[in-house]
């Protein structure tokens, strides 16, 4: 929402500048027509492009209004005096580094790993029910009689108790099988989570690389169309090209600047 407001405002500024240029071209075309330098067709073409620029400005104004309304809906305040958008965060240097970061920090994957560890612990606990259990107990007591001087009775008892379930009617095996099934489900969930994270990392990395390449291309296109526009203006001024060539160059320059603003 934040960047959307700024992008819409940039496009509005571009359309305002385009409208001024088209208005100037239309007025110059009219003067040249009255001076007998060009045909009425070029004047009509200039006026048509002026109307097109006015329509583009209206659309840009509507986009600004929509972006501001969206910002207000999301943030709860009017988007006034916005600071420039911060630069993108530091990105990994490679796809492998990005995947490694995701393996160690993705919350869903960490939860799946914890679930697998818990399921494995459940298997060990269920299997422990088949093993014998031993209990060691010790008790000591000492009795003194105040009416019989010198009487003393000491008692020490040490005992070992063992338990081993020989027959449980399949209950122990059932608990072990259930725990093993839970462990298999947890491992499957972990693999699914790992595959999902890997897919998301690859998709995100590809999107970043594509956006970077598109931004470079958009900048190159904007520079080229700006240079071409300057050349066409000079050629139209000296009569080497018709007014339509300037109108086309202005349109291409606006489209390139708009694409560049969208990438920004």
PDB file of C-alpha atoms in Angstrom:
ATOM      1  CA  UNK A   1       0.000   0.000   0.000  1.00  0.00           C
ATOM      2  CA  UNK A   2       2.862   2.349   0.888  1.00  0.00           C
ATOM      3  CA  UNK A   3       4.768   1.835  -2.346  1.00  0.00           C
ATOM      4  CA  UNK A   4       1.517   1.752  -4.319  1.00  0.00           C
ATOM      5  CA  UNK A   5       0.735   5.346  -3.327  1.00  0.00           C
ATOM      6  CA  UNK A   6       4.196   6.517  -4.308  1.00  0.00           C
ATOM      7  CA  UNK A   7       4.127   4.638  -7.620  1.00  0.00           C
ATOM      8  CA  UNK A   8       0.701   6.025  -8.507  1.00  0.00           C
ATOM      9  CA  UNK A   9       1.859   9.552  -7.688  1.00  0.00           C
ATOM     10  CA  UNK A  10       4.939   9.138  -9.898  1.00  0.00           C
ATOM     11  CA  UNK A  11       2.770   7.984 -12.788  1.00  0.00           C
ATOM     12  CA  UNK A  12       0.473  10.954 -12.233  1.00  0.00           C
ATOM     13  CA  UNK A  13       3.444  13.325 -12.437  1.00  0.00           C
ATOM     14  CA  UNK A  14       4.570  11.649 -15.655  1.00  0.00           C
ATOM     15  CA  UNK A  15       1.113  12.016 -17.186  1.00  0.00           C
ATOM     16  CA  UNK A  16       0.985  15.683 -16.168  1.00  0.00           C
ATOM     17  CA  UNK A  17       4.308  16.278 -17.885  1.00  0.00           C
ATOM     18  CA  UNK A  18       3.073  14.362 -20.925  1.00  0.00           C
ATOM     19  CA  UNK A  19      -0.083  16.485 -21.084  1.00  0.00           C
ATOM     20  CA  UNK A  20       1.981  19.677 -21.036  1.00  0.00           C
ATOM     21  CA  UNK A  21       4.167  18.363 -23.842  1.00  0.00           C
ATOM     22  CA  UNK A  22       1.183  17.340 -25.963  1.00  0.00           C
ATOM     23  CA  UNK A  23      -0.495  20.691 -25.393  1.00  0.00           C
ATOM     24  CA  UNK A  24       2.647  22.481 -26.493  1.00  0.00           C
ATOM     25  CA  UNK A  25       2.991  20.247 -29.571  1.00  0.00           C
ATOM     26  CA  UNK A  26      -0.658  20.848 -30.506  1.00  0.00           C
ATOM     27  CA  UNK A  27      -0.251  24.622 -30.221  1.00  0.00           C
ATOM     28  CA  UNK A  28       2.974  24.571 -32.245  1.00  0.00           C
ATOM     29  CA  UNK A  29       1.297  22.394 -34.881  1.00  0.00           C
ATOM     30  CA  UNK A  30      -1.564  24.870 -35.141  1.00  0.00           C
ATOM     31  CA  UNK A  31       0.871  27.774 -35.582  1.00  0.00           C
ATOM     32  CA  UNK A  32       2.830  25.889 -38.235  1.00  0.00           C
ATOM     33  CA  UNK A  33      -0.393  25.003 -40.039  1.00  0.00           C
ATOM     34  CA  UNK A  34      -1.455  28.642 -40.137  1.00  0.00           C
ATOM     35  CA  UNK A  35       2.021  29.466 -41.440  1.00  0.00           C
ATOM     36  CA  UNK A  36       1.584  26.953 -44.252  1.00  0.00           C
ATOM     37  CA  UNK A  37       4.379  24.655 -43.064  1.00  0.00           C
ATOM     38  CA  UNK A  38       2.327  21.514 -42.372  1.00  0.00           C
ATOM     39  CA  UNK A  39      -0.982  19.979 -43.422  1.00  0.00           C
ATOM     40  CA  UNK A  40      -4.143  19.998 -41.367  1.00  0.00           C
ATOM     41  CA  UNK A  41      -3.726  16.247 -40.848  1.00  0.00           C
ATOM     42  CA  UNK A  42      -0.786  16.821 -38.522  1.00  0.00           C
ATOM     43  CA  UNK A  43      -2.813  19.296 -36.486  1.00  0.00           C
ATOM     44  CA  UNK A  44      -5.598  16.745 -36.108  1.00  0.00           C
ATOM     45  CA  UNK A  45      -3.104  14.100 -35.069  1.00  0.00           C
ATOM     46  CA  UNK A  46      -1.634  16.408 -32.454  1.00  0.00           C
ATOM     47  CA  UNK A  47      -5.073  17.214 -31.069  1.00  0.00           C
ATOM     48  CA  UNK A  48      -5.913  13.496 -30.952  1.00  0.00           C
ATOM     49  CA  UNK A  49      -2.777  12.791 -28.941  1.00  0.00           C
ATOM     50  CA  UNK A  50      -3.612  15.713 -26.655  1.00  0.00           C
ATOM     51  CA  UNK A  51      -7.004  14.133 -25.957  1.00  0.00           C
ATOM     52  CA  UNK A  52      -5.265  10.815 -25.341  1.00  0.00           C
ATOM     53  CA  UNK A  53      -2.943  12.512 -22.825  1.00  0.00           C
ATOM     54  CA  UNK A  54      -5.948  14.047 -21.057  1.00  0.00           C
ATOM     55  CA  UNK A  55      -7.531  10.600 -20.778  1.00  0.00           C
ATOM     56  CA  UNK A  56      -4.269   9.174 -19.439  1.00  0.00           C
ATOM     57  CA  UNK A  57      -4.133  11.922 -16.827  1.00  0.00           C
ATOM     58  CA  UNK A  58      -7.690  11.123 -15.731  1.00  0.00           C
ATOM     59  CA  UNK A  59      -6.786   7.446 -15.338  1.00  0.00           C
ATOM     60  CA  UNK A  60      -3.677   8.339 -13.360  1.00  0.00           C
ATOM     61  CA  UNK A  61      -5.728  10.575 -11.061  1.00  0.00           C
ATOM     62  CA  UNK A  62      -8.144   7.707 -10.508  1.00  0.00           C
ATOM     63  CA  UNK A  63      -5.257   5.358  -9.709  1.00  0.00           C
ATOM     64  CA  UNK A  64      -3.929   7.833  -7.143  1.00  0.00           C
ATOM     65  CA  UNK A  65      -7.339   8.034  -5.492  1.00  0.00           C
ATOM     66  CA  UNK A  66      -7.622   4.232  -5.378  1.00  0.00           C
ATOM     67  CA  UNK A  67      -4.116   3.790  -3.973  1.00  0.00           C
ATOM     68  CA  UNK A  68      -4.749   6.393  -1.267  1.00  0.00           C
ATOM     69  CA  UNK A  69      -8.041   4.714  -0.339  1.00  0.00           C
ATOM     70  CA  UNK A  70      -6.276   1.337  -0.119  1.00  0.00           C
ATOM     71  CA  UNK A  71      -3.567   2.856   2.083  1.00  0.00           C
ATOM     72  CA  UNK A  72      -6.194   4.352   4.379  1.00  0.00           C
ATOM     73  CA  UNK A  73      -7.960   1.000   4.594  1.00  0.00           C
ATOM     74  CA  UNK A  74      -4.759  -0.866   5.475  1.00  0.00           C
ATOM     75  CA  UNK A  75      -2.958   1.668   7.660  1.00  0.00           C
ATOM     76  CA  UNK A  76      -5.814   3.711   9.086  1.00  0.00           C
ATOM     77  CA  UNK A  77      -4.263   7.090   8.232  1.00  0.00           C
ATOM     78  CA  UNK A  78      -4.030   9.345   5.201  1.00  0.00           C
ATOM     79  CA  UNK A  79      -0.835   8.834   3.145  1.00  0.00           C
ATOM     80  CA  UNK A  80       0.491  12.369   3.558  1.00  0.00           C
ATOM     81  CA  UNK A  81       4.183  13.304   3.572  1.00  0.00           C
ATOM     82  CA  UNK A  82       5.404   9.761   2.982  1.00  0.00           C
ATOM     83  CA  UNK A  83       9.119   9.174   3.309  1.00  0.00           C
ATOM     84  CA  UNK A  84      10.902   7.470   0.399  1.00  0.00           C
ATOM     85  CA  UNK A  85      10.516   3.707   0.430  1.00  0.00           C
ATOM     86  CA  UNK A  86      13.417   1.908   2.142  1.00  0.00           C
ATOM     87  CA  UNK A  87      15.797  -0.122  -0.008  1.00  0.00           C
ATOM     88  CA  UNK A  88      15.176  -3.853  -0.345  1.00  0.00           C
ATOM     89  CA  UNK A  89      16.634  -6.042   2.417  1.00  0.00           C
ATOM     90  CA  UNK A  90      19.928  -7.819   1.951  1.00  0.00           C
ATOM     91  CA  UNK A  91      19.422 -10.859  -0.225  1.00  0.00           C
ATOM     92  CA  UNK A  92      21.386 -14.127  -0.278  1.00  0.00           C
ATOM     93  CA  UNK A  93      24.172 -14.328  -2.825  1.00  0.00           C
ATOM     94  CA  UNK A  94      22.934 -17.566  -4.371  1.00  0.00           C
ATOM     95  CA  UNK A  95      19.978 -19.904  -4.518  1.00  0.00           C
ATOM     96  CA  UNK A  96      21.799 -22.441  -2.340  1.00  0.00           C
ATOM     97  CA  UNK A  97      22.377 -19.819   0.349  1.00  0.00           C
ATOM     98  CA  UNK A  98      18.717 -18.860   0.224  1.00  0.00           C
ATOM     99  CA  UNK A  99      17.700 -22.507   0.597  1.00  0.00           C
ATOM    100  CA  UNK A 100      20.073 -22.933   3.553  1.00  0.00           C
ATOM    101  CA  UNK A 101      18.576 -19.913   5.293  1.00  0.00           C
ATOM    102  CA  UNK A 102      15.092 -21.292   4.774  1.00  0.00           C
ATOM    103  CA  UNK A 103      16.122 -24.700   6.154  1.00  0.00           C
ATOM    104  CA  UNK A 104      17.280 -23.091   9.397  1.00  0.00           C
ATOM    105  CA  UNK A 105      14.712 -20.357   9.897  1.00  0.00           C
ATOM    106  CA  UNK A 106      11.410 -21.236   8.218  1.00  0.00           C
ATOM    107  CA  UNK A 107       8.794 -21.561  11.012  1.00  0.00           C
ATOM    108  CA  UNK A 108       6.752 -24.219   9.258  1.00  0.00           C
ATOM    109  CA  UNK A 109       9.817 -26.364   8.598  1.00  0.00           C
ATOM    110  CA  UNK A 110      11.042 -25.956  12.171  1.00  0.00           C
ATOM    111  CA  UNK A 111       7.625 -27.047  13.444  1.00  0.00           C
ATOM    112  CA  UNK A 112       7.693 -30.103  11.167  1.00  0.00           C
ATOM    113  CA  UNK A 113      11.144 -31.056  12.482  1.00  0.00           C
ATOM    114  CA  UNK A 114       9.906 -30.718  16.059  1.00  0.00           C
ATOM    115  CA  UNK A 115       6.884 -32.884  15.246  1.00  0.00           C
ATOM    116  CA  UNK A 116       9.201 -35.573  13.816  1.00  0.00           C
ATOM    117  CA  UNK A 117      11.355 -35.552  16.966  1.00  0.00           C
ATOM    118  CA  UNK A 118       8.241 -35.857  19.128  1.00  0.00           C
ATOM    119  CA  UNK A 119       6.957 -38.783  17.047  1.00  0.00           C
ATOM    120  CA  UNK A 120      10.303 -40.585  17.325  1.00  0.00           C
ATOM    121  CA  UNK A 121      10.221 -40.071  21.079  1.00  0.00           C
ATOM    122  CA  UNK A 122       6.728 -41.577  21.077  1.00  0.00           C
ATOM    123  CA  UNK A 123       8.087 -44.690  19.331  1.00  0.00           C
ATOM    124  CA  UNK A 124      10.811 -45.095  21.941  1.00  0.00           C
ATOM    125  CA  UNK A 125       8.275 -44.678  24.726  1.00  0.00           C
ATOM    126  CA  UNK A 126       5.924 -47.272  23.213  1.00  0.00           C
ATOM    127  CA  UNK A 127       8.733 -49.780  22.717  1.00  0.00           C
ATOM    128  CA  UNK A 128       9.874 -49.268  26.296  1.00  0.00           C
ATOM    129  CA  UNK A 129       6.626 -50.892  27.427  1.00  0.00           C
ATOM    130  CA  UNK A 130       7.976 -54.261  26.222  1.00  0.00           C
ATOM    131  CA  UNK A 131      11.087 -54.071  28.401  1.00  0.00           C
ATOM    132  CA  UNK A 132      11.318 -55.238  31.999  1.00  0.00           C
ATOM    133  CA  UNK A 133      11.273 -52.624  34.707  1.00  0.00           C
ATOM    134  CA  UNK A 134      13.246 -52.778  37.973  1.00  0.00           C
ATOM    135  CA  UNK A 135      12.625 -50.867  41.185  1.00  0.00           C
ATOM    136  CA  UNK A 136      15.117 -50.688  44.063  1.00  0.00           C
ATOM    137  CA  UNK A 137      13.840 -49.799  47.534  1.00  0.00           C
ATOM    138  CA  UNK A 138      15.658 -49.298  50.816  1.00  0.00           C
ATOM    139  CA  UNK A 139      14.312 -48.662  54.323  1.00  0.00           C
ATOM    140  CA  UNK A 140      16.153 -48.105  57.622  1.00  0.00           C
ATOM    141  CA  UNK A 141      14.744 -47.664  61.142  1.00  0.00           C
ATOM    142  CA  UNK A 142      16.107 -47.362  64.658  1.00  0.00           C
ATOM    143  CA  UNK A 143      14.126 -47.784  67.931  1.00  0.00           C
ATOM    144  CA  UNK A 144      15.218 -46.614  71.426  1.00  0.00           C
ATOM    145  CA  UNK A 145      13.229 -47.344  74.613  1.00  0.00           C
ATOM    146  CA  UNK A 146      13.442 -44.728  77.370  1.00  0.00           C
ATOM    147  CA  UNK A 147      12.316 -47.183  80.003  1.00  0.00           C
ATOM    148  CA  UNK A 148      14.962 -49.707  79.110  1.00  0.00           C
ATOM    149  CA  UNK A 149      18.308 -48.006  79.114  1.00  0.00           C
ATOM    150  CA  UNK A 150      20.619 -49.383  76.509  1.00  0.00           C
ATOM    151  CA  UNK A 151      17.844 -50.913  74.449  1.00  0.00           C
ATOM    152  CA  UNK A 152      18.146 -50.275  70.790  1.00  0.00           C
ATOM    153  CA  UNK A 153      16.652 -51.975  67.752  1.00  0.00           C
ATOM    154  CA  UNK A 154      17.958 -51.172  64.267  1.00  0.00           C
ATOM    155  CA  UNK A 155      16.374 -52.447  61.075  1.00  0.00           C
ATOM    156  CA  UNK A 156      17.517 -52.138  57.478  1.00  0.00           C
ATOM    157  CA  UNK A 157      15.511 -53.469  54.540  1.00  0.00           C
ATOM    158  CA  UNK A 158      16.674 -53.504  50.949  1.00  0.00           C
ATOM    159  CA  UNK A 159      14.442 -54.789  48.179  1.00  0.00           C
ATOM    160  CA  UNK A 160      14.442 -55.188  44.432  1.00  0.00           C
ATOM    161  CA  UNK A 161      11.212 -55.391  42.520  1.00  0.00           C
ATOM    162  CA  UNK A 162      10.975 -56.378  38.867  1.00  0.00           C
ATOM    163  CA  UNK A 163       8.126 -56.332  36.376  1.00  0.00           C
ATOM    164  CA  UNK A 164       7.950 -57.796  32.907  1.00  0.00           C
ATOM    165  CA  UNK A 165       4.779 -57.975  30.899  1.00  0.00           C
ATOM    166  CA  UNK A 166       4.648 -61.347  29.196  1.00  0.00           C
ATOM    167  CA  UNK A 167       1.189 -61.059  27.689  1.00  0.00           C
ATOM    168  CA  UNK A 168      -0.839 -57.915  27.051  1.00  0.00           C
ATOM    169  CA  UNK A 169      -3.387 -59.116  24.547  1.00  0.00           C
ATOM    170  CA  UNK A 170      -1.750 -57.084  21.772  1.00  0.00           C
ATOM    171  CA  UNK A 171      -2.044 -53.740  23.586  1.00  0.00           C
ATOM    172  CA  UNK A 172       1.705 -53.118  23.605  1.00  0.00           C
ATOM    173  CA  UNK A 173       2.106 -54.073  19.974  1.00  0.00           C
ATOM    174  CA  UNK A 174      -0.821 -51.843  19.092  1.00  0.00           C
ATOM    175  CA  UNK A 175       0.733 -48.864  20.864  1.00  0.00           C
ATOM    176  CA  UNK A 176       4.053 -49.478  19.116  1.00  0.00           C
ATOM    177  CA  UNK A 177       2.378 -49.771  15.721  1.00  0.00           C
ATOM    178  CA  UNK A 178       0.427 -46.585  16.380  1.00  0.00           C
ATOM    179  CA  UNK A 179       3.598 -44.745  17.375  1.00  0.00           C
ATOM    180  CA  UNK A 180       5.389 -46.006  14.264  1.00  0.00           C
ATOM    181  CA  UNK A 181       2.523 -44.804  12.086  1.00  0.00           C
ATOM    182  CA  UNK A 182       2.681 -41.393  13.753  1.00  0.00           C
ATOM    183  CA  UNK A 183       6.424 -41.307  13.112  1.00  0.00           C
ATOM    184  CA  UNK A 184       5.944 -42.140   9.433  1.00  0.00           C
ATOM    185  CA  UNK A 185       3.299 -39.420   9.150  1.00  0.00           C
ATOM    186  CA  UNK A 186       5.631 -36.946  10.848  1.00  0.00           C
ATOM    187  CA  UNK A 187       8.479 -37.817   8.462  1.00  0.00           C
ATOM    188  CA  UNK A 188       6.145 -37.439   5.513  1.00  0.00           C
ATOM    189  CA  UNK A 189       5.000 -34.081   6.875  1.00  0.00           C
ATOM    190  CA  UNK A 190       8.621 -32.989   7.250  1.00  0.00           C
ATOM    191  CA  UNK A 191       9.461 -33.980   3.683  1.00  0.00           C
ATOM    192  CA  UNK A 192       6.366 -32.199   2.426  1.00  0.00           C
ATOM    193  CA  UNK A 193       7.274 -29.072   4.381  1.00  0.00           C
ATOM    194  CA  UNK A 194      10.863 -29.218   3.124  1.00  0.00           C
ATOM    195  CA  UNK A 195       9.676 -29.597  -0.478  1.00  0.00           C
ATOM    196  CA  UNK A 196       7.224 -26.722  -0.062  1.00  0.00           C
ATOM    197  CA  UNK A 197       9.915 -24.450   1.352  1.00  0.00           C
ATOM    198  CA  UNK A 198      12.292 -25.421  -1.425  1.00  0.00           C
ATOM    199  CA  UNK A 199       9.635 -24.646  -4.028  1.00  0.00           C
ATOM    200  CA  UNK A 200       8.899 -21.291  -2.407  1.00  0.00           C
ATOM    201  CA  UNK A 201      12.604 -20.411  -2.297  1.00  0.00           C
ATOM    202  CA  UNK A 202      13.102 -21.295  -5.961  1.00  0.00           C
ATOM    203  CA  UNK A 203      10.007 -19.331  -6.940  1.00  0.00           C
ATOM    204  CA  UNK A 204      11.013 -16.317  -4.880  1.00  0.00           C
ATOM    205  CA  UNK A 205      14.591 -16.399  -6.154  1.00  0.00           C
ATOM    206  CA  UNK A 206      13.420 -16.606  -9.753  1.00  0.00           C
ATOM    207  CA  UNK A 207      11.018 -13.720  -9.188  1.00  0.00           C
ATOM    208  CA  UNK A 208      13.805 -11.573  -7.732  1.00  0.00           C
ATOM    209  CA  UNK A 209      16.165 -12.332 -10.615  1.00  0.00           C
ATOM    210  CA  UNK A 210      13.408 -11.658 -13.147  1.00  0.00           C
ATOM    211  CA  UNK A 211      12.455  -8.375 -11.489  1.00  0.00           C
ATOM    212  CA  UNK A 212      16.106  -7.310 -11.439  1.00  0.00           C
ATOM    213  CA  UNK A 213      16.521  -8.094 -15.135  1.00  0.00           C
ATOM    214  CA  UNK A 214      13.268  -6.334 -16.006  1.00  0.00           C
ATOM    215  CA  UNK A 215      14.324  -3.254 -14.013  1.00  0.00           C
ATOM    216  CA  UNK A 216      17.633  -3.069 -15.870  1.00  0.00           C
ATOM    217  CA  UNK A 217      15.846  -3.438 -19.197  1.00  0.00           C
ATOM    218  CA  UNK A 218      13.267  -0.801 -18.230  1.00  0.00           C
ATOM    219  CA  UNK A 219      16.034   1.647 -17.311  1.00  0.00           C
ATOM    220  CA  UNK A 220      17.797   1.010 -20.604  1.00  0.00           C
ATOM    221  CA  UNK A 221      14.535   1.479 -22.508  1.00  0.00           C
ATOM    222  CA  UNK A 222      13.769   4.714 -20.666  1.00  0.00           C
ATOM    223  CA  UNK A 223      17.242   6.093 -21.435  1.00  0.00           C
ATOM    224  CA  UNK A 224      16.966   5.084 -25.094  1.00  0.00           C
ATOM    225  CA  UNK A 225      13.511   6.579 -25.603  1.00  0.00           C
ATOM    226  CA  UNK A 226      14.561   9.815 -23.870  1.00  0.00           C
ATOM    227  CA  UNK A 227      17.556  10.113 -26.182  1.00  0.00           C
ATOM    228  CA  UNK A 228      15.410   9.309 -29.207  1.00  0.00           C
ATOM    229  CA  UNK A 229      12.840  11.894 -28.145  1.00  0.00           C
ATOM    230  CA  UNK A 230      15.468  14.644 -28.034  1.00  0.00           C
ATOM    231  CA  UNK A 231      16.663  13.710 -31.528  1.00  0.00           C
ATOM    232  CA  UNK A 232      13.136  13.610 -32.947  1.00  0.00           C
ATOM    233  CA  UNK A 233      12.346  17.026 -31.462  1.00  0.00           C
ATOM    234  CA  UNK A 234      15.314  18.521 -33.264  1.00  0.00           C
ATOM    235  CA  UNK A 235      14.398  16.810 -36.535  1.00  0.00           C
ATOM    236  CA  UNK A 236      10.775  17.939 -36.325  1.00  0.00           C
ATOM    237  CA  UNK A 237      11.862  21.473 -35.518  1.00  0.00           C
ATOM    238  CA  UNK A 238      13.925  21.708 -38.693  1.00  0.00           C
ATOM    239  CA  UNK A 239      11.273  19.945 -40.767  1.00  0.00           C
ATOM    240  CA  UNK A 240      13.079  16.651 -41.334  1.00  0.00           C
ATOM    241  CA  UNK A 241      10.273  14.630 -39.765  1.00  0.00           C
ATOM    242  CA  UNK A 242       6.519  15.149 -39.443  1.00  0.00           C
ATOM    243  CA  UNK A 243       4.761  16.037 -36.209  1.00  0.00           C
ATOM    244  CA  UNK A 244       3.460  12.477 -35.965  1.00  0.00           C
ATOM    245  CA  UNK A 245       7.017  11.228 -35.386  1.00  0.00           C
ATOM    246  CA  UNK A 246       7.297  13.526 -32.357  1.00  0.00           C
ATOM    247  CA  UNK A 247       3.924  12.393 -31.080  1.00  0.00           C
ATOM    248  CA  UNK A 248       5.006   8.762 -31.340  1.00  0.00           C
ATOM    249  CA  UNK A 249       8.303   9.507 -29.606  1.00  0.00           C
ATOM    250  CA  UNK A 250       6.479  11.266 -26.760  1.00  0.00           C
ATOM    251  CA  UNK A 251       4.136   8.287 -26.359  1.00  0.00           C
ATOM    252  CA  UNK A 252       7.044   5.817 -26.292  1.00  0.00           C
ATOM    253  CA  UNK A 253       8.932   7.921 -23.766  1.00  0.00           C
ATOM    254  CA  UNK A 254       5.908   8.063 -21.469  1.00  0.00           C
ATOM    255  CA  UNK A 255       5.384   4.305 -21.750  1.00  0.00           C
ATOM    256  CA  UNK A 256       9.050   3.650 -20.925  1.00  0.00           C
ATOM    257  CA  UNK A 257       9.020   6.029 -17.950  1.00  0.00           C
ATOM    258  CA  UNK A 258       5.777   4.473 -16.695  1.00  0.00           C
ATOM    259  CA  UNK A 259       7.274   0.982 -16.927  1.00  0.00           C
ATOM    260  CA  UNK A 260      10.367   2.172 -15.094  1.00  0.00           C
ATOM    261  CA  UNK A 261       8.229   3.765 -12.373  1.00  0.00           C
ATOM    262  CA  UNK A 262       6.283   0.531 -11.982  1.00  0.00           C
ATOM    263  CA  UNK A 263       9.527  -1.398 -11.473  1.00  0.00           C
ATOM    264  CA  UNK A 264      10.696   1.137  -8.891  1.00  0.00           C
TER     265      UNK A 264
END
